[in-house]
C-alpha positions as a Python dict, from the first residue, in 0.01 Angstrom:
ca = {
    (1, 'M'): (0, 0, 0),
    (2, 'R'): (311, -212, -67),
    (3, 'D'): (614, -178, -295),
    (4, 'E'): (766, -479, -479),
    (5, 'S'): (1092, -461, -685),
    (6, 'G'): (1250, -721, -919),
    (7, 'E'): (1394, -797, -1263),
    (8, 'Y'): (1111, -817, -1512),
    (9, 'R'): (1098, -840, -1888),
    (10, 'L'): (872, -634, -2113),
    (11, 'S'): (773, -726, -2467),
    (12, 'S'): (512, -669, -2734),
    (13, 'D'): (661, -932, -2970),
    (14, 'Q'): (410, -1204, -3056),
    (15, 'E'): (658, -1492, -3074),
    (16, 'T'): (836, -1395, -2752),
    (17, 'I'): (510, -1370, -2562),
    (18, 'S'): (391, -1707, -2699),
    (19, 'D'): (716, -1875, -2585),
    (20, 'W'): (671, -1731, -2231),
    (21, 'A'): (312, -1862, -2225),
    (22, 'E'): (412, -2213, -2331),
    (23, 'E'): (660, -2234, -2040),
    (24, 'H'): (367, -2191, -1801),
    (25, 'D'): (102, -2377, -2005),
    (26, 'A'): (-83, -2046, -2026),
    (27, 'V'): (-328, -1917, -2288),
    (28, 'P'): (-467, -1574, -2379),
    (29, 'V'): (-823, -1497, -2249),
    (30, 'R'): (-1075, -1214, -2235),
    (31, 'H'): (-1258, -1157, -1905),
    (32, 'R'): (-1635, -1154, -1933),
    (33, 'G'): (-1901, -1054, -1687),
    (34, 'A'): (-2073, -744, -1548),
    (35, 'D'): (-1792, -620, -1323),
    (36, 'E'): (-1508, -376, -1393),
    (37, 'E'): (-1285, -659, -1527),
    (38, 'S'): (-1523, -719, -1817),
    (39, 'G'): (-1340, -707, -2157),
    (40, 'R'): (-993, -703, -2009),
    (41, 'I'): (-740, -934, -2186),
    (42, 'R'): (-496, -1146, -1985),
    (43, 'I'): (-269, -1452, -1998),
    (44, 'V'): (-359, -1723, -1746),
    (45, 'S'): (-251, -2081, -1691),
    (46, 'R'): (-494, -2347, -1805),
    (47, 'D'): (-560, -2468, -1451),
    (48, 'Q'): (-688, -2119, -1360),
    (49, 'L'): (-949, -2102, -1636),
    (50, 'S'): (-1307, -2043, -1521),
    (51, 'D'): (-1650, -1950, -1655),
    (52, 'D'): (-1542, -1585, -1636),
    (53, 'H'): (-1277, -1643, -1903),
    (54, 'E'): (-1328, -1648, -2280),
    (55, 'K'): (-1034, -1810, -2465),
    (56, 'M'): (-872, -1611, -2748),
    (57, 'T'): (-638, -1698, -3036),
    (58, 'W'): (-294, -1548, -3026),
    (59, 'D'): (-380, -1336, -3328),
    (60, 'E'): (-684, -1196, -3144),
    (61, 'F'): (-471, -1136, -2835),
    (62, 'H'): (-195, -943, -3019),
    (63, 'S'): (-454, -739, -3208),
    (64, 'G'): (-602, -650, -2871),
    (65, 'I'): (-280, -530, -2710),
    (66, 'E'): (-193, -326, -3023),
    (67, 'E'): (-535, -155, -3010),
    (68, 'R'): (-487, -79, -2640),
    (69, 'D'): (-118, 22, -2686),
    (70, 'S'): (-27, -238, -2422),
    (71, 'V'): (272, -465, -2351),
    (72, 'V'): (316, -787, -2159),
    (73, 'V'): (517, -782, -1835),
    (74, 'Y'): (682, -1115, -1763),
    (75, 'R'): (787, -1170, -1401),
    (76, 'G'): (937, -1515, -1445),
    (77, 'T'): (866, -1856, -1295),
    (78, 'G'): (884, -1751, -930),
    (79, 'H'): (552, -1564, -926),
    (80, 'D'): (195, -1684, -881),
    (81, 'E'): (87, -1447, -1158),
    (82, 'P'): (385, -1435, -1401),
    (83, 'F'): (199, -1235, -1669),
    (84, 'E'): (47, -890, -1665),
    (85, 'V'): (-95, -698, -1959),
    (86, 'T'): (-51, -328, -1888),
    (87, 'E'): (-41, 1, -2072),
    (88, 'R'): (288, 75, -2248),
    (89, 'S'): (330, 416, -2079),
    (90, 'A'): (280, 270, -1731),
    (91, 'A'): (533, -7, -1798),
    (92, 'I'): (795, 238, -1923),
    (93, 'Q'): (743, 468, -1623),
    (94, 'E'): (802, 184, -1378),
    (95, 'S'): (1117, 56, -1550),
    (96, 'S'): (1471, 147, -1430),
    (97, 'L'): (1590, 234, -1785),
    (98, 'E'): (1558, 559, -1971),
    (99, 'D'): (1211, 606, -2105),
    (100, 'E'): (1331, 671, -2460),
    (101, 'A'): (1546, 357, -2472),
    (102, 'V'): (1261, 136, -2350),
    (103, 'E'): (1018, 295, -2589),
    (104, 'E'): (1252, 244, -2886),
    (105, 'A'): (1323, -117, -2800),
    (106, 'L'): (959, -204, -2761),
    (107, 'L'): (866, -40, -3088),
    (108, 'E'): (1128, -257, -3260),
    (109, 'G'): (978, -568, -3106),
    (110, 'E'): (1267, -633, -2876),
    (111, 'T'): (1247, -774, -2530),
    (112, 'V'): (1349, -531, -2260),
    (113, 'T'): (1493, -657, -1937),
    (114, 'T'): (1474, -404, -1656),
    (115, 'E'): (1431, -350, -1287),
    (116, 'V'): (1063, -273, -1232),
    (117, 'T'): (929, -118, -913),
    (118, 'E'): (557, -201, -869),
    (119, 'T'): (337, -7, -637),
    (120, 'T'): (32, -211, -543),
    (121, 'V'): (-257, -31, -377),
    (122, 'V'): (-435, -265, -141),
    (123, 'E'): (-799, -236, -38),
    (124, 'R'): (-907, -427, 268),
    (125, 'T'): (-1259, -560, 241),
    (126, 'V'): (-1400, -560, 591),
    (127, 'V'): (-1693, -781, 683),
    (128, 'E'): (-1858, -653, 1001),
    (129, 'E'): (-2112, -824, 1220),
    (130, 'A'): (-2231, -555, 1461),
    (131, 'E'): (-2419, -600, 1788),
    (132, 'I'): (-2667, -310, 1806),
    (133, 'Q'): (-2840, -196, 2123),
    (134, 'S'): (-3161, 7, 2082),
    (135, 'E'): (-3393, 180, 2325),
    (136, 'V'): (-3685, 424, 2316),
    (137, 'I'): (-3552, 753, 2454),
    (138, 'D'): (-3853, 980, 2388),
    (139, 'R'): (-4231, 959, 2337),
    (140, 'E'): (-4403, 1272, 2206),
    (141, 'L'): (-4784, 1278, 2225),
    (142, 'V'): (-4923, 1376, 1886),
    (143, 'E'): (-5294, 1297, 1917),
    (144, 'E'): (-5534, 1152, 2174),
    (145, 'N'): (-5904, 1078, 2111),
    (146, 'V'): (-6174, 909, 2321),
    (147, 'V'): (-6355, 666, 2089),
    (148, 'G'): (-6579, 491, 2345),
    (149, 'A'): (-6715, 529, 2701),
    (150, 'E'): (-6901, 280, 2923),
    (151, 'L'): (-7055, 363, 3261),
    (152, 'R'): (-6963, 78, 3498),
    (153, 'S'): (-7118, 198, 3826),
    (154, 'R'): (-7281, 499, 3993),
    (155, 'E'): (-7325, 570, 4364),
    (156, 'F'): (-7473, 879, 4528),
    (157, 'D'): (-7532, 1028, 4871),
    (158, 'C'): (-7809, 1285, 4927),
    (159, 'D'): (-7849, 1534, 5212),
    (160, 'V'): (-8160, 1756, 5257),
    (161, 'T'): (-8161, 2062, 5484),
    (162, 'G'): (-8448, 2290, 5583),
    (163, 'L'): (-8721, 2027, 5635),
    (164, 'D'): (-8746, 2128, 6002),
    (165, 'S'): (-8899, 2458, 5894),
    (166, 'H'): (-9194, 2261, 5756),
    (167, 'D'): (-9239, 2082, 6089),
    (168, 'D'): (-9235, 2413, 6278),
    (169, 'D'): (-9545, 2528, 6090),
    (170, 'F'): (-9748, 2257, 6265),
    (171, 'G'): (-9653, 2360, 6619),
    (172, 'S'): (-9588, 2103, 6892),
    (173, 'T'): (-9646, 1740, 6799),
    (174, 'E'): (-9749, 1658, 7158),
    (175, 'T'): (-10068, 1830, 7273),
    (176, 'D'): (-10241, 1799, 7609),
    (177, 'A'): (-10609, 1779, 7510),
    (178, 'S'): (-10718, 1920, 7850),
    (179, 'T'): (-10527, 2243, 7789),
    (180, 'A'): (-10551, 2263, 7409),
    (181, 'D'): (-10601, 2609, 7264),
    (182, 'T'): (-10921, 2577, 7067),
    (183, 'E'): (-10825, 2881, 6862),
    (184, 'S'): (-10517, 2701, 6719),
    (185, 'H'): (-10563, 2434, 6452),
    (186, 'F'): (-10332, 2238, 6223),
    (187, 'D'): (-10356, 2309, 5851),
    (188, 'T'): (-10483, 1961, 5766),
    (189, 'A'): (-10463, 2034, 5393),
    (190, 'R'): (-10092, 1962, 5428),
    (191, 'F'): (-10181, 1596, 5478),
    (192, 'E'): (-10360, 1574, 5146),
    (193, 'S'): (-10215, 1500, 4803),
    (194, 'G'): (-10150, 1795, 4577),
    (195, 'Y'): (-10044, 2031, 4856),
    (196, 'Q'): (-9771, 2274, 4744),
    (197, 'W'): (-9480, 2326, 4983),
    (198, 'D'): (-9370, 2679, 4904),
    (199, 'E'): (-9094, 2692, 5163),
    (200, 'P'): (-8781, 2568, 4975),
    (201, 'V'): (-8544, 2309, 5118),
    (202, 'G'): (-8173, 2273, 5045),
    (203, 'V'): (-8061, 1962, 4856),
    (204, 'E'): (-7699, 1846, 4817),
    (205, 'V'): (-7611, 1534, 4618),
    (206, 'D'): (-7264, 1376, 4589),
    (207, 'V'): (-7226, 1135, 4295),
    (208, 'E'): (-6936, 899, 4225),
    (209, 'E'): (-6918, 731, 3882),
    (210, 'E'): (-6683, 467, 3744),
    (211, 'W'): (-6626, 486, 3366),
    (212, 'L'): (-6428, 271, 3123),
    (213, 'L'): (-6287, 488, 2843),
    (214, 'T'): (-6145, 358, 2515),
    (215, 'K'): (-5877, 588, 2373),
    (216, 'E'): (-5670, 604, 2056),
    (217, 'V'): (-5328, 753, 2133),
    (218, 'T'): (-5072, 847, 1865),
    (219, 'E'): (-4710, 910, 1969),
    (220, 'R'): (-4387, 992, 1786),
    (221, 'L'): (-4116, 757, 1912),
    (222, 'T'): (-3746, 837, 1909),
    (223, 'I'): (-3530, 523, 1923),
    (224, 'E'): (-3155, 545, 1979),
    (225, 'S'): (-2939, 265, 1837),
    (226, 'E'): (-2571, 221, 1922),
    (227, 'V'): (-2310, -34, 1817),
    (228, 'V'): (-2192, -207, 2134),
    (229, 'G'): (-1990, -485, 1974),
    (230, 'M'): (-1821, -552, 1637),
    (231, 'D'): (-1690, -876, 1483),
    (232, 'I'): (-1458, -781, 1194),
    (233, 'T'): (-1319, -1013, 925),
    (234, 'E'): (-1063, -870, 673),
    (235, 'S'): (-961, -984, 325),
    (236, 'E'): (-698, -818, 108),
    (237, 'T'): (-775, -710, -247),
    (238, 'V'): (-618, -462, -483),
    (239, 'E'): (-736, -100, -480),
    (240, 'E'): (-670, 120, -175),
    (241, 'D'): (-532, 101, 177),
    (242, 'A'): (-828, 237, 372),
    (243, 'V'): (-1096, 73, 583),
    (244, 'E'): (-1428, 253, 577),
    (245, 'Q'): (-1660, 153, 861),
    (246, 'E'): (-2024, 211, 773),
    (247, 'I'): (-2341, 114, 959),
    (248, 'D'): (-2618, -10, 732),
    (249, 'V'): (-2923, 210, 807),
    (250, 'E'): (-3172, -43, 676),
    (251, 'G'): (-3009, -306, 894),
    (252, 'V'): (-3051, -82, 1198),
    (253, 'Q'): (-3417, -25, 1115),
    (254, 'Q'): (-3474, -396, 1075),
    (255, 'N'): (-3300, -459, 1407),
    (256, 'V'): (-3526, -203, 1579),
    (257, 'L'): (-3847, -351, 1437),
    (258, 'D'): (-3744, -712, 1507),
    (259, 'S'): (-3633, -637, 1865),
    (260, 'G'): (-3989, -609, 2002),
    (261, 'I'): (-3942, -251, 2122),
    (262, 'V'): (-4251, -157, 1921),
    (263, 'D'): (-4551, -364, 1811),
    (264, 'V'): (-4557, -420, 1436),
    (265, 'D'): (-4868, -558, 1262),
    (266, 'V'): (-4706, -590, 916),
    (267, 'S'): (-4383, -741, 793),
    (268, 'T'): (-4061, -559, 878),
    (269, 'M'): (-3957, -506, 517),
    (270, 'E'): (-4305, -386, 418),
    (271, 'L'): (-4289, -120, 689),
    (272, 'I'): (-3938, -11, 589),
    (273, 'E'): (-4026, 11, 220),
    (274, 'S'): (-4340, 215, 297),
    (275, 'G'): (-4122, 497, 432),
    (276, 'S'): (-4304, 502, 767),
    (277, 'I'): (-3974, 476, 953),
    (278, 'E'): (-3688, 727, 925),
    (279, 'S'): (-3330, 712, 1057),
    (280, 'E'): (-3035, 950, 1074),
    (281, 'Y'): (-2673, 936, 1191),
    (282, 'D'): (-2565, 1131, 1493),
    (283, 'E'): (-2232, 1176, 1666),
    (284, 'D'): (-2030, 879, 1794),
    (285, 'D'): (-2186, 633, 1547),
    (286, 'V'): (-2529, 667, 1705),
    (287, 'V'): (-2839, 623, 1487),
    (288, 'H'): (-3168, 787, 1578),
    (289, 'T'): (-3481, 629, 1433),
    (290, 'Y'): (-3821, 801, 1426),
    (291, 'L'): (-4163, 644, 1377),
    (292, 'F'): (-4528, 701, 1472),
    (293, 'E'): (-4710, 450, 1691),
    (294, 'R'): (-5089, 439, 1748),
    (295, 'E'): (-5225, 241, 2043),
    (296, 'T'): (-5579, 163, 2158),
    (297, 'I'): (-5598, 196, 2537),
    (298, 'E'): (-5874, 109, 2786),
    (299, 'E'): (-5859, 343, 3084),
    (300, 'G'): (-6063, 341, 3406),
    (301, 'V'): (-6179, 685, 3520),
    (302, 'T'): (-6347, 784, 3848),
    (303, 'I'): (-6564, 1099, 3840),
    (304, 'E'): (-6690, 1273, 4154),
    (305, 'K'): (-6975, 1523, 4114),
    (306, 'H'): (-7147, 1759, 4358),
    (307, 'Y'): (-7492, 1908, 4304),
    (308, 'A'): (-7650, 2169, 4531),
    (309, 'G'): (-7960, 2387, 4518),
    (310, 'D'): (-8293, 2490, 4674),
    (311, 'V'): (-8613, 2317, 4563),
    (312, 'T'): (-8984, 2334, 4645),
    (313, 'G'): (-9206, 2030, 4665),
    (314, 'E'): (-9556, 1889, 4643),
    (315, 'T'): (-9733, 1615, 4838),
    (316, 'T'): (-9794, 1353, 4571),
    (317, 'D'): (-9980, 1099, 4787),
    (318, 'A'): (-10131, 1082, 5137),
    (319, 'S'): (-10276, 765, 5286),
    (320, 'T'): (-10357, 649, 5637),
    (321, 'G'): (-10156, 351, 5742),
    (322, 'R'): (-10276, 307, 6103),
    (323, 'S'): (-10545, 468, 6319),
    (324, 'E'): (-10622, 401, 6686),
    (325, 'V'): (-10780, 585, 6977),
    (326, 'V'): (-10512, 691, 7222),
    (327, 'E'): (-10742, 887, 7460),
    (328, 'S'): (-11117, 940, 7506),
    (329, 'R'): (-11321, 1149, 7756),
    (330, 'I'): (-11649, 1338, 7783),
    (331, 'I'): (-11612, 1715, 7769),
    (332, 'G'): (-11845, 2004, 7846),
    (333, 'G'): (-12011, 2203, 7575),
    (334, 'D'): (-11822, 2512, 7682),
    (335, 'E'): (-11498, 2349, 7570),
    (336, 'V'): (-11601, 2340, 7206),
    (337, 'E'): (-11734, 2586, 6955),
    (338, 'F'): (-12076, 2457, 6853),
    (339, 'E'): (-12392, 2637, 6743),
    (340, 'M'): (-12710, 2429, 6734),
    (341, 'A'): (-12939, 2493, 6437),
    (342, 'T'): (-13314, 2565, 6505),
    (343, 'V'): (-13632, 2520, 6303),
    (344, 'V'): (-13939, 2747, 6342),
    (345, 'D'): (-14285, 2588, 6296),
    (346, 'T'): (-14476, 2831, 6072),
    (347, 'E'): (-14813, 2740, 6226),
    (348, 'T'): (-14730, 2740, 6597),
    (349, 'G'): (-14423, 2966, 6592),
    (350, 'V'): (-14237, 2717, 6814),
    (351, 'E'): (-13855, 2697, 6768),
    (352, 'T'): (-13711, 2345, 6776),
    (353, 'D'): (-13343, 2242, 6773),
    (354, 'L'): (-13273, 2059, 6446),
    (355, 'E'): (-13068, 1797, 6621),
    (356, 'S'): (-13352, 1732, 6866),
    (357, 'E'): (-13598, 1716, 6578),
    (358, 'E'): (-13382, 1457, 6403),
    (359, 'D'): (-13360, 1255, 6724),
    (360, 'T'): (-13741, 1268, 6750),
    (361, 'D'): (-13773, 1157, 6388),
    (362, 'M'): (-13536, 870, 6445),
    (363, 'T'): (-13728, 767, 6759),
    (364, 'A'): (-14057, 776, 6574),
    (365, 'E'): (-13917, 568, 6295),
    (366, 'T'): (-13783, 315, 6538),
    (367, 'E'): (-14116, 281, 6719),
    (368, 'T'): (-14322, 235, 6403),
    (369, 'S'): (-14052, 23, 6238),
    (370, 'T'): (-14153, 164, 5903),
    (371, 'R'): (-13964, 345, 5629),
    (372, 'E'): (-14210, 555, 5434),
    (373, 'T'): (-14130, 635, 5073),
    (374, 'T'): (-14407, 896, 5040),
    (375, 'T'): (-14435, 1250, 5170),
    (376, 'G'): (-14719, 1466, 5315),
    (377, 'T'): (-14882, 1213, 5557),
    (378, 'D'): (-14565, 1058, 5707),
    (379, 'A'): (-14564, 967, 6076),
    (380, 'D'): (-14242, 1171, 6117),
    (381, 'V'): (-14244, 1448, 6369),
    (382, 'G'): (-14122, 1792, 6277),
    (383, 'G'): (-14319, 1900, 5970),
    (384, 'A'): (-14089, 2073, 5727),
    (385, 'G'): (-13777, 1918, 5885),
    (386, 'A'): (-13906, 1560, 5857),
    (387, 'A'): (-13671, 1289, 5721),
    (388, 'T'): (-13742, 1087, 5408),
    (389, 'T'): (-13583, 813, 5195),
    (390, 'T'): (-13685, 946, 4858),
    (391, 'P'): (-13404, 1135, 4675),
    (392, 'S'): (-13474, 1472, 4511),
    (393, 'D'): (-13275, 1739, 4329),
    (394, 'D'): (-13247, 1924, 4660),
    (395, 'D'): (-13014, 1649, 4784),
    (396, 'E'): (-12727, 1760, 4559),
    (397, 'G'): (-12436, 1879, 4772),
    (398, 'K'): (-12534, 1676, 5079),
    (399, 'T'): (-12284, 1451, 5251),
    (400, 'V'): (-12354, 1077, 5262),
    (401, 'Y'): (-12268, 878, 5579),
    (402, 'D'): (-12298, 514, 5667),
    (403, 'A'): (-12484, 401, 5983),
    (404, 'S'): (-12158, 433, 6182),
    (405, 'G'): (-12124, 798, 6092),
    (406, 'D'): (-11825, 750, 5855),
    (407, 'K'): (-11820, 968, 5547),
    (408, 'V'): (-11900, 792, 5219),
    (409, 'G'): (-11896, 1088, 4983),
    (410, 'M'): (-12093, 1384, 4850),
    (411, 'V'): (-12402, 1384, 4624),
    (412, 'V'): (-12319, 1541, 4286),
    (413, 'D'): (-12633, 1440, 4094),
    (414, 'V'): (-12980, 1286, 4139),
    (415, 'E'): (-13157, 1087, 3869),
    (416, 'G'): (-13499, 948, 3974),
    (417, 'D'): (-13456, 749, 4294),
    (418, 'T'): (-13080, 713, 4249),
    (419, 'L'): (-12810, 931, 4405),
    (420, 'Y'): (-12474, 979, 4232),
    (421, 'V'): (-12198, 1025, 4485),
    (422, 'D'): (-11837, 1144, 4451),
    (423, 'P'): (-11658, 881, 4670),
    (424, 'D'): (-11452, 997, 4968),
    (425, 'S'): (-11084, 899, 4955),
    (426, 'S'): (-11114, 713, 5287),
    (427, 'I'): (-11359, 440, 5182),
    (428, 'T'): (-11225, 91, 5111),
    (429, 'D'): (-11245, -118, 4798),
    (430, 'K'): (-11454, -368, 4995),
    (431, 'F'): (-11713, -102, 5072),
    (432, 'K'): (-11717, 5, 4709),
    (433, 'S'): (-11775, -354, 4602),
    (434, 'A'): (-12063, -388, 4851),
    (435, 'L'): (-12229, -90, 4685),
    (436, 'G'): (-12169, -240, 4342),
    (437, 'W'): (-11913, 25, 4250),
    (438, 'D'): (-11612, -15, 4019),
    (439, 'V'): (-11314, -10, 4257),
    (440, 'E'): (-11088, 134, 3983),
    (441, 'E'): (-11329, 415, 3893),
    (442, 'D'): (-11299, 754, 4066),
    (443, 'D'): (-11601, 918, 3899),
    (444, 'A'): (-11945, 959, 4064),
    (445, 'Q'): (-12098, 625, 4172),
    (446, 'P'): (-12472, 533, 4209),
    (447, 'I'): (-12659, 468, 4538),
    (448, 'P'): (-13020, 343, 4491),
    (449, 'A'): (-13301, 441, 4731),
    (450, 'T'): (-13310, 85, 4873),
    (451, 'R'): (-12977, 151, 5046),
    (452, 'I'): (-13089, 483, 5200),
    (453, 'A'): (-13194, 480, 5567),
    (454, 'R'): (-13301, 845, 5573),
    (455, 'I'): (-13248, 1183, 5413),
    (456, 'T'): (-13238, 1497, 5627),
    (457, 'D'): (-13191, 1861, 5538),
    (458, 'R'): (-12814, 1831, 5593),
    (459, 'Q'): (-12711, 1475, 5521),
    (460, 'I'): (-12803, 1129, 5394),
    (461, 'E'): (-12759, 811, 5597),
    (462, 'L'): (-12732, 460, 5459),
    (463, 'V'): (-12885, 142, 5604),
    (464, 'D'): (-12707, -42, 5884),
    (465, 'E'): (-12592, -331, 5669),
    (466, 'M'): (-12350, -100, 5479),
    (467, 'S'): (-12150, -22, 5792),
    (468, 'E'): (-12059, -388, 5835),
    (469, 'V'): (-11839, -387, 5527),
    (470, 'R'): (-11638, -78, 5614),
}
């Protein structure tokens, strides 16, 4: 605020005011526009006229000051703005004369010369260019969701305990045949498929998995902005002597979004106008800005698992991979349990060992070199125990061997001169093919009488040529 004093003249007389204006080549005007000066009447020199001024006639001007109860203050030729149109009451109050004397003179149209003290209130318009520093000072987790999972790898390590208890059930794996206990035998069923192992074993499995997770994470960010530098430019205008420093909130928000502190997928102004970002003043000219940020994150995760428990098992398959004789010797009959079957001749009452009878039959067949297919008058020795090559229903249940003594299977049915045999699991596909069997078929297979060497009371033997394909 500043005070200025000087000798001014006041008048409301039309002729006097016109004469003052002519000295300065000035004309009356009305201010036009949308600001606070709109409609105000003034006297300005012609070289100061602009688009904001609307020229008036002197009659229009004097009618205006009468309506507004105004007077013209004339400061003389030494001022940049020699004319001022002001309210009559304000002009009288600022004059050095008695209020009544000034009022009376002005009403009579006289010119009043007086000392006028003007108090001008100055407003400084401050243009600020601020340097703002912003940083994220807090991240608050609001929401986290797994939206995808991909298994990248899996490795495992397995340990089994308790299998030794299964081995113990078999006894020693090394046996001296000369001292073997004939009363002790292995349970050979354990070497066949389908055997149930009732003794449980302990199983422990360690698993390590690598996963790739896709997450959506939402956080509330707090960003602190502070003015660290200010470039101020002042200009002096009329109003008040106070400088108000104010930080533009929208400018701070724009600075935050444009700084790259956060990723923005829309325009800065669009985000500000949407109301998704909020700011507030704090102490010491600090602005805190709050917004929500959602990120999609790919995260590698390693999972370690441990499984443990007791399980029972079953032999699902048993096959012989290699077989060879590791020892062979002749032993006495007292070393084995064997009971020889006998046959009693109903006519003579003579008892004959069945094995001896079969040997006699085989010898007789060899000497005659004949294979009879009829019964009753055969040259076989032994009567009722004589061998034959003709199948009958009595042969069901007998075991079939090849000429080498290897088991072929068991007779399950007889139709005419054809045996139907359930194949033994040990025979080869080659042997099956030689018999004309389907190698993929496990059902009973046919053996015609032409392939039978002899049929005894206990077993059936095939011709020699079948042993060559075993």
